Amino acid sequence: MTTEKIDGVSVTTKASVYFDGKCVSHGITFPDGTKKSVGVILPATLTFNTGAPEIMEGVGGSCEYKLDGTDTWVKSGAGEQFSVPGNSKFDIRVTEAYHYICHFG
Amino acid sequence: MTTEKIDGVSVTTKASVYFDGKCVSHGITFPDGTKKSVGVILPATLTFNTGAPEIMEGVGGSCEYKLDGTDTWVKSGAGEQFSVPGNSKFDIRVTEAYHYICHFG
């Protein structure tokens, strides 16, 4: 089941642009103050650092990710999710644009 | 006055990716059904075609645009806007990421 839209949120109009545009996201805030982001990763292999723990929920395309301390690339696509611990990092490689919702905490 | 956020909208989670990622946007829908998009154009010179008339409202960075049938590049930045007729096109050149809200109709 893919989350195609998110209702009743406040959207930050200015995008966050990472890795020269290989990752672009917009922040959203729920009425209770919860913050998430919606974004896309374009074809690339990138390393992201986490502050808070993150859950990456795929909404289009697919990726392979490798958590810090592991040697295994795992595929994740639309309707699937994976969790990344806080204060950690993960590698992600994308060959077709991977669209996601990032849940924090 | 720059529009930093838009409240009470539904966000399409999957981004629209144009020109190999030089332009990335997310659609938003207001409670009354009005659709807009929030996006960013990365450094590039691009040509966009319009269906409906568009108003481009800058929320970060800046661009220069040239409307179809004109020879003049005009600068537009955060807090400024420009209008593009429907069924037309415009050139846009960006040297620092231009963040925008696109209003249709």
Coordinates of C-alpha atoms in Angstrom, one line a residue:
Chain A
M1 CA 0.0 0.0 0.0
T2 CA 1.6 3.2 -1.2
T3 CA 0.9 6.5 0.5
E4 CA 0.1 8.8 -2.4
K5 CA -0.9 11.9 -0.5
I6 CA -0.7 13.4 2.9
D7 CA -3.6 15.5 4.0
G8 CA -3.9 18.5 6.3
V9 CA -0.3 19.5 6.6
S10 CA 1.8 22.6 6.4
V11 CA 4.4 22.5 3.6
T12 CA 7.7 24.4 3.8
T13 CA 7.9 26.1 0.4
K14 CA 11.7 26.1 0.1
A15 CA 13.2 22.7 -0.7
S16 CA 16.2 21.1 0.9
V17 CA 18.7 20.3 -1.7
Y18 CA 21.5 17.7 -0.9
F19 CA 24.3 16.3 -3.0
D20 CA 24.1 18.9 -5.8
G21 CA 20.4 18.1 -6.2
K22 CA 20.7 14.3 -6.2
C23 CA 18.3 14.5 -3.2
V24 CA 15.5 17.1 -3.0
S25 CA 13.0 17.2 -0.2
H26 CA 10.2 19.4 1.2
G27 CA 9.4 19.5 4.9
I28 CA 5.9 19.0 6.1
T29 CA 4.5 19.7 9.5
F30 CA 1.4 18.0 11.0
P31 CA -1.2 19.8 13.1
D32 CA 0.3 18.2 16.2
G33 CA 3.8 19.5 15.3
T34 CA 5.2 16.3 14.0
K35 CA 7.7 16.9 11.2
K36 CA 8.3 14.6 8.2
S37 CA 9.7 15.2 4.7
V38 CA 8.7 14.1 1.2
G39 CA 11.5 13.8 -1.2
V40 CA 13.2 12.1 -4.1
I41 CA 16.6 10.6 -4.7
L42 CA 17.8 10.6 -8.3
P43 CA 20.2 7.9 -9.7
A44 CA 23.3 8.0 -7.5
T45 CA 25.0 6.3 -4.7
L46 CA 24.9 8.5 -1.6
T47 CA 25.7 8.3 2.2
F48 CA 23.3 9.9 4.6
N49 CA 23.9 10.6 8.2
T50 CA 21.0 10.5 10.7
G51 CA 20.5 12.6 13.8
A52 CA 17.1 11.3 15.0
P53 CA 16.2 7.8 14.0
E54 CA 14.4 7.7 10.6
I55 CA 11.9 5.5 8.8
M56 CA 12.1 5.7 5.1
E57 CA 8.8 4.9 3.4
G58 CA 9.0 4.3 -0.4
V59 CA 6.2 5.9 -2.5
G60 CA 7.7 5.5 -6.0
G61 CA 10.7 3.8 -7.7
S62 CA 13.1 1.8 -5.6
C63 CA 16.5 1.9 -3.9
E64 CA 19.0 -0.4 -2.3
Y65 CA 20.3 0.6 1.1
K66 CA 23.1 -0.6 3.4
L67 CA 23.0 0.2 7.1
D68 CA 26.1 1.2 8.9
G69 CA 28.0 -1.8 10.2
T70 CA 26.4 -4.2 7.7
D71 CA 27.7 -5.5 4.4
T72 CA 24.3 -6.2 2.9
W73 CA 22.5 -4.2 0.3
V74 CA 18.8 -4.5 0.7
K75 CA 16.2 -3.5 -1.9
S76 CA 13.3 -1.4 -0.9
G77 CA 10.5 0.0 -3.1
A78 CA 7.1 1.7 -3.2
G79 CA 4.9 0.5 -0.3
E80 CA 7.9 -0.7 1.7
Q81 CA 9.9 0.9 4.4
F82 CA 13.2 0.6 6.3
S83 CA 14.4 1.9 9.6
V84 CA 17.7 3.7 10.3
P85 CA 19.0 4.2 13.9
G86 CA 19.7 7.7 15.2
N87 CA 23.3 9.1 15.1
S88 CA 24.2 6.6 12.4
K89 CA 24.5 6.5 8.7
F90 CA 23.4 4.5 5.7
D91 CA 24.4 4.1 2.1
I92 CA 21.7 4.3 -0.6
R93 CA 22.0 3.5 -4.3
V94 CA 19.3 4.4 -6.8
T95 CA 19.0 3.5 -10.4
E96 CA 15.5 4.8 -11.0
A97 CA 14.3 7.8 -9.0
Y98 CA 13.3 6.7 -5.4
H99 CA 10.5 8.8 -4.0
Y100 CA 10.0 8.6 -0.2
I101 CA 8.4 9.9 2.9
C102 CA 11.0 10.3 5.8
H103 CA 9.5 9.8 9.2
F104 CA 11.6 11.0 12.2
G105 CA 11.9 9.7 15.7
Chain B
M1 CA 7.3 39.2 1.7
T2 CA 8.3 35.6 1.1
T3 CA 5.8 32.7 1.6
E4 CA 7.7 30.3 3.8
K5 CA 5.0 27.8 4.4
I6 CA 1.5 26.8 3.2
D7 CA -0.9 25.5 5.7
G8 CA -3.7 23.0 5.6
V9 CA -3.0 21.4 2.3
S10 CA -2.7 17.8 0.9
V11 CA 0.7 17.0 -0.5
T12 CA 1.4 14.5 -3.3
T13 CA 4.1 12.4 -2.0
K14 CA 5.7 11.5 -5.3
A15 CA 7.7 14.3 -6.8
S16 CA 7.6 15.5 -10.4
V17 CA 11.1 15.4 -11.9
Y18 CA 11.8 17.4 -15.0
F19 CA 15.0 17.8 -17.1
D20 CA 16.9 15.0 -15.4
G21 CA 16.2 16.5 -12.0
K22 CA 17.1 20.1 -12.8
C23 CA 13.5 20.8 -11.7
V24 CA 11.8 18.9 -8.9
S25 CA 8.3 19.8 -7.6
H26 CA 5.6 18.4 -5.3
G27 CA 2.0 19.0 -6.0
I28 CA -0.3 20.5 -3.3
T29 CA -4.0 20.6 -3.2
F30 CA -6.1 23.1 -1.1
P31 CA -9.3 22.2 0.7
D32 CA -11.3 23.9 -2.1
G33 CA -9.6 21.7 -4.7
T34 CA -7.1 24.4 -6.0
K35 CA -3.9 22.9 -7.1
K36 CA -0.4 24.5 -6.9
S37 CA 3.1 23.1 -6.7
V38 CA 6.2 23.9 -4.7
G39 CA 9.5 23.2 -6.4
V40 CA 13.1 24.1 -7.1
I41 CA 15.0 24.7 -10.2
L42 CA 18.8 24.0 -10.0
P43 CA 21.4 25.8 -12.0
A44 CA 20.5 25.4 -15.6
T45 CA 18.8 27.1 -18.5
L46 CA 15.5 25.5 -19.3
T47 CA 12.4 26.0 -21.4
F48 CA 9.0 25.3 -19.9
N49 CA 5.7 25.0 -21.8
T50 CA 2.5 26.1 -20.1
G51 CA -0.9 24.6 -20.4
A52 CA -2.9 26.8 -18.0
P53 CA -1.5 30.3 -17.2
E54 CA 1.0 30.2 -14.4
I55 CA 2.2 32.6 -11.8
M56 CA 5.6 31.8 -10.5
E57 CA 6.2 33.1 -7.0
G58 CA 9.8 33.0 -5.8
V59 CA 10.5 31.8 -2.3
G60 CA 14.3 31.4 -2.3
G61 CA 17.2 32.1 -4.6
S62 CA 16.5 33.8 -7.9
C63 CA 16.2 33.3 -11.6
E64 CA 16.0 35.2 -14.9
Y65 CA 13.2 34.5 -17.2
K66 CA 12.3 35.3 -20.8
L67 CA 8.7 35.1 -22.0
D68 CA 7.9 33.7 -25.4
G69 CA 8.0 36.5 -28.0
T70 CA 10.2 38.7 -26.0
D71 CA 14.0 39.3 -26.1
T72 CA 14.4 40.4 -22.5
W73 CA 15.7 38.5 -19.6
V74 CA 14.1 39.7 -16.4
K75 CA 15.4 38.9 -12.9
S76 CA 13.0 37.6 -10.3
G77 CA 13.8 36.5 -6.8
A78 CA 12.3 35.6 -3.4
G79 CA 9.2 37.6 -2.7
E80 CA 8.7 38.4 -6.3
Q81 CA 6.5 36.8 -8.9
F82 CA 6.0 36.7 -12.6
S83 CA 3.1 35.6 -14.9
V84 CA 3.2 33.3 -17.9
P85 CA 0.3 33.1 -20.3
G86 CA -1.4 29.8 -21.0
N87 CA -0.4 27.7 -24.0
S88 CA 2.9 29.5 -24.1
K89 CA 6.4 28.9 -23.0
F90 CA 9.2 30.6 -21.2
D91 CA 13.0 30.3 -20.8
I92 CA 14.4 30.4 -17.4
R93 CA 18.1 30.5 -16.3
V94 CA 19.2 29.8 -12.8
T95 CA 22.6 30.2 -11.3
E96 CA 21.6 29.7 -7.6
A97 CA 18.8 27.3 -6.9
Y98 CA 15.5 29.1 -7.5
H99 CA 12.7 27.9 -5.1
Y100 CA 9.1 28.7 -6.2
I101 CA 5.4 28.2 -5.7
C102 CA 3.6 27.7 -9.0
H103 CA 0.0 29.0 -9.1
F104 CA -2.1 27.9 -12.0
G105 CA -5.0 29.5 -13.7

